[in-house]
Structures are given as structure tokens and as C-alpha cells.
Amino acid sequence: MRQYDYLIVGAGLYGAVFAHEAAVAGKTSLVIDRRDHIAGNVYTEQIQGIDVHRYGAHIFHTNNQEVWEYVNRFAVMNRYTNSPIANYKGEIYNLPFNMNTFNKMWGVITPDEAAERIAEQRRAAGITEPQNLEEQAISLVGTDIYEKLIKGYTQKQWGRPCTELPAFIIKRLPVRLTYDNNYFDALYQGIPTQGYTQLVANLLGCRADGTPAAQEDWCGRITVRLGADYLKERETLRDLAGKVVYTGPVDAYFDYRLGALEYRSVRFETQTLDTANYQGNAVVNYTDAETPYTRIIEHKHFTFGTQEKTVISREYSAEWKVGDEPYYPVNDEKNGALYAQYKALADAEQGVLFGGRLGEYRYYDMDKVIEAALAAARREL
Ligand code: UDP
């Protein structure tokens, strides 16, 4: 019996946006998630009155006005601006790479002096056409910054040498010749003041625990069921809806029949500390190779918290194996080629739409996920 128009697998951002758009268009959805909470990896939970990003820090930023206005319908966004600090063996540098970083590294004062330093180091390294992340990094910011702020961090994060990683990963980071510590070159930026879980709950018309919240007509068209694993209960779940929107790992959907795509996983060690302010910033990256974690997040600073205690998370990057939580797709050549084969299978799969970071095996930021979900909903509805 087809009880719903859509079965949406995954209650993260992609699934929630799609379900919302479908509901507004008069379609019914059953949204399931194998976890016991909504919001996928953007999930936040309150500890000591602080929104803790359980699956890693999420800072919303976008150049897309439509997407910005869209999230603002479901959350009050604050004016948080991401300005991470890099700690290299006790030396502190501003990120992203900007005049403050160059001044601290080389004592240079003007943009011309900084540009000349970078050009000198690029020439000395003999790089014309960067072929990998190392060459790309040196050509963007020179060898000194590469050695202290990029090499160790990147090798920890990806578990591979920078020479074996694609250049585009480092292009996520802006390099600018102004004294501007804003990490993101984006028109709009902020954190939901009530947490991402509430944002997703508002999209789904439910409470944080998935129970129905209310009121408007469209809410009644979304049913949320937690603790339901599509891949384990395919036979019973598939027939509940006309179509499936699948936001889990694309290779898992096909039982890894072509082999497993690689992901990086992250392990978080979260602690409540009896101090009001542990590190003075939301994000501190440990960019040396020896410190075992990549960064420490102090969650309260995302929302300018004034609580008496603080909660911090150390992030340890880990190799992923089947059964672990996948976080980052490893978009190198080998995985790109394997994904292309899975994509062909996905395209041929009748009545199933694949979406999101895991469903499309893409290093999507949140705004791109929303953009993609809105576009898919438009095509579909
Ligand atoms: N990166 C780096 N040093 C830093 C921060 C980032 O070398 O202090 C590089 C690293 O290769 C990382 C990439 O830049 O994988 C992208 O970093 P971003 O902070 O955008 O990653 P995310 O926040 O998505 O984990």
C-alpha cells in the first residue's frame, strides 16, 4: 500500500528541505532516519545551555540570496563570523591566510610586500601549473605558510600526503591581501540562534524528537520516523511510498557492489569544563603534524554564550571503514571514477532520487545542499 508520495531516507538538511517543499506542494512524505534524532550531521544538542554541534562545527555561509532568505524563514540567524585561529606549536596565526597571517609570519606590512614574498617562494619551488594540493598551496601562499599552517593539518585531516590530494580542497580557503580574518568570502553568514536541530524541526514541522509540532496544513503531510534503517528494512519500507529520496551513502545503497567509496570519518571527544572561556575563539586549528587532533571547537562562541561553563570538542580525523560514520567524501581521481559508476547505477534506479553529501558523494557545504534540494524539488514537483 502506497501511503505516502515520498519516502525520504535521511532527516538531514537535504531530506528536510525536500520534505518541506513537497509538503507545501501538497505531497505527503515519510521521513526516516536510522539515528534517534533529526537533523543528520548538522544536529545540535544542548549541554549546559550551549548548542553543541555533535557531528562537527557547522557555520552557515552563502552567496545565494534565495538560500539565505530561505533559511531565515526557519531560523533566526546571528551575525557570527568565522575567524579561526591556527596554533602551530604555540605560535598563533590568523586564518584564513590574510595580511594578519603574513605580518605574523614574515613581518611584512603592505600587500605588495606580502605578494612579493609569496611570489619569491613560488618561484623558488619552481611551480607553474599546480598538480596537487601541495603545489597548489605553495603557489597560493608560499612554502613557509604551507609548512606551518597547511601540511600537518591537511595530512592529519585526510590521512594522505598533500602530494596525493587534489588541489581543489585547498581552494576552499580564501587568500587575501587585506587585514580581514573572515574565513568565508560569502555575502551572508551566521549560526541559528536556536540551534540547527530547531531549524530542521521547523522545516519538518515537528519537534526535535520528531513528534508532530503543529499547526499549519503542510505540517500534517510530513511524518517523521526515527530509528528506522532503510537499508535493513528495504522490503517493507520501499512500498510505503511512490518515490524514494535517498540521502544516505550511494555505495551503501547498492550494497557496495562495485567496492566502497572512501570517506574520512571524524571522532569527537567532547568535554564540559568548569571554566567560562577555554580558548577565546570558537575554532582553533592545531596545524602541526604531532598534535593528534586537528582542531578544538568551543561551542559557546558560535552564539556568543555567557554560560558559567564551557563545552569543547577535540576533532580526530580517522580513516573510514564500512560501519563507521562517513563525513567527508575523498574526492580524488580513484574515488571520482568509482563514483561515476555508482552515479550511472543511481540514474538507472527507477523511482529513486539520490541527494546530499553522501547521496551524491560531494564535499557539499550546507548552502549547496539546500540549493540542490530546492532544485530537485522544483524539478520533481
Ligand atoms: N586547511 C589547512 N589548514 C587549516 C585549515 C584548513 O591546511 O588550518 C586545509 C585542509 O586541507 C582542509 C581544507 O583546507 O582539508 C579545507 O578546510 P575547511 O576548514 O574548509 O574544512 P572543513 O571545515 O570542511 O572541515
mmCIF file of N, CA and C in Angstrom, residues 1 38 96 144 163 195 374:
data_model
loop_
_atom_site.group_PDB
_atom_site.id
_atom_site.type_symbol
_atom_site.label_atom_id
_atom_site.label_comp_id
_atom_site.label_asym_id
_atom_site.label_seq_id
_atom_site.Cartn_x
_atom_site.Cartn_y
_atom_site.Cartn_z
ATOM 1 N N MET A 1 0.846 -1.210 0.000
ATOM 2 C CA MET A 1 0.000 0.000 0.000
ATOM 3 C C MET A 1 0.872 1.248 0.000
ATOM 4 N N ILE A 38 16.589 13.879 14.575
ATOM 5 C CA ILE A 38 16.555 14.501 13.254
ATOM 6 C C ILE A 38 17.836 15.315 13.037
ATOM 7 N N PRO A 96 41.497 32.956 7.622
ATOM 8 C CA PRO A 96 42.244 32.336 6.541
ATOM 9 C C PRO A 96 43.503 33.161 6.277
ATOM 10 N N ASP A 144 56.581 28.789 3.494
ATOM 11 C CA ASP A 144 56.532 28.942 4.965
ATOM 12 C C ASP A 144 55.144 28.637 5.496
ATOM 13 N N THR A 163 50.773 15.676 -1.442
ATOM 14 C CA THR A 163 51.101 15.441 -2.853
ATOM 15 C C THR A 163 50.123 14.464 -3.495
ATOM 16 N N GLY A 195 19.814 26.877 17.366
ATOM 17 C CA GLY A 195 20.446 25.604 17.012
ATOM 18 C C GLY A 195 19.946 25.058 15.673
ATOM 19 N N LEU A 374 16.441 22.266 -3.162
ATOM 20 C CA LEU A 374 15.394 23.120 -3.736
ATOM 21 C C LEU A 374 15.273 22.878 -5.241
#
